[in-house]
mmCIF file of C-alpha atoms in Angstrom:
data_model
loop_
_atom_site.group_PDB
_atom_site.id
_atom_site.type_symbol
_atom_site.label_atom_id
_atom_site.label_comp_id
_atom_site.label_asym_id
_atom_site.label_seq_id
_atom_site.Cartn_x
_atom_site.Cartn_y
_atom_site.Cartn_z
ATOM 1 C CA MET A 1 106.836 143.505 73.330
ATOM 2 C CA TYR A 2 104.581 144.385 70.373
ATOM 3 C CA VAL A 3 102.342 142.071 68.401
ATOM 4 C CA THR A 4 102.682 143.758 65.005
ATOM 5 C CA HIS A 5 100.809 141.055 63.094
ATOM 6 C CA LEU A 6 97.623 142.320 64.794
ATOM 7 C CA ALA A 7 98.375 145.994 64.094
ATOM 8 C CA CYS A 8 97.656 147.369 60.655
ATOM 9 C CA LYS A 9 99.387 150.208 58.873
ATOM 10 C CA GLY A 10 98.470 153.505 60.499
ATOM 11 C CA HIS A 11 97.452 152.093 63.879
ATOM 12 C CA PHE A 12 98.605 153.637 67.137
ATOM 13 C CA GLY A 13 98.158 152.837 70.790
ATOM 14 C CA VAL A 14 99.585 152.695 74.291
ATOM 15 C CA GLN A 15 101.824 150.000 75.758
ATOM 16 C CA PRO A 16 101.768 149.611 79.558
ATOM 17 C CA ILE A 17 105.211 149.024 81.063
ATOM 18 C CA TYR A 18 105.571 147.357 84.445
ATOM 19 C CA TYR A 19 107.521 149.770 86.654
ATOM 20 C CA GLY A 20 108.015 148.521 90.193
ATOM 21 C CA LEU A 21 104.579 148.123 91.752
ATOM 22 C CA THR A 22 102.891 150.434 89.237
ATOM 23 C CA TYR A 23 102.740 150.972 85.493
ATOM 24 C CA LYS A 24 104.118 153.624 83.204
ATOM 25 C CA PHE A 25 102.951 154.015 79.621
ATOM 26 C CA LYS A 26 104.598 154.391 76.229
ATOM 27 C CA GLY A 27 102.787 155.508 73.080
ATOM 28 C CA TRP A 28 103.454 153.826 69.741
ATOM 29 C CA PHE A 29 102.600 154.220 66.060
ATOM 30 C CA TYR A 30 102.999 151.551 63.360
ATOM 31 C CA ASP A 31 103.516 152.756 59.779
ATOM 32 C CA GLY A 32 103.438 149.296 58.207
ATOM 33 C CA LYS A 33 107.190 148.719 58.518
ATOM 34 C CA VAL A 34 108.449 150.455 61.653
ATOM 35 C CA VAL A 35 107.039 150.925 65.149
ATOM 36 C CA TYR A 36 107.732 154.455 66.407
ATOM 37 C CA LEU A 37 107.812 154.896 70.190
ATOM 38 C CA SER A 38 107.239 157.924 72.374
ATOM 39 C CA ARG A 39 108.960 158.549 75.667
ATOM 40 C CA THR A 40 107.561 157.009 78.861
ATOM 41 C CA PHE A 41 104.679 158.784 80.636
ATOM 42 C CA GLU A 42 103.079 158.522 84.065
ATOM 43 C CA THR A 43 99.491 158.457 82.727
ATOM 44 C CA ARG A 44 97.815 156.559 79.922
ATOM 45 C CA SER A 45 96.156 159.712 78.554
ATOM 46 C CA GLU A 46 99.530 161.447 78.105
ATOM 47 C CA ALA A 47 100.890 158.411 76.272
ATOM 48 C CA GLN A 48 97.761 158.288 74.074
ATOM 49 C CA ALA A 49 98.239 161.949 73.126
ATOM 50 C CA ALA A 50 101.901 161.258 72.320
ATOM 51 C CA ALA A 51 100.910 158.291 70.119
ATOM 52 C CA GLU A 52 98.418 160.468 68.236
ATOM 53 C CA LYS A 53 101.146 163.098 67.781
ATOM 54 C CA LEU A 54 103.523 160.435 66.396
ATOM 55 C CA ARG A 55 100.843 159.516 63.861
ATOM 56 C CA ALA A 56 100.157 163.153 62.935
ATOM 57 C CA ASP A 57 103.880 163.886 62.536
ATOM 58 C CA TYR A 58 104.263 160.832 60.291
ATOM 59 C CA MET A 59 101.303 161.861 58.136
ATOM 60 C CA LEU A 60 102.823 165.326 57.601
ATOM 61 C CA ARG A 61 105.873 163.822 55.874
#
């Protein structure tokens, strides 16, 4: 599902998920070892915001 060899530590993004005849979206963040996933959203912008929040939460640790 994810091509982690193209993602560098600290990158985040949105993965489209085929859902019937439409798409839903899932945000992700890669910390260099683990890919963290958000829940599934109806819109790409919501998933993007969730991915940015995953990154911000990780950076606060």
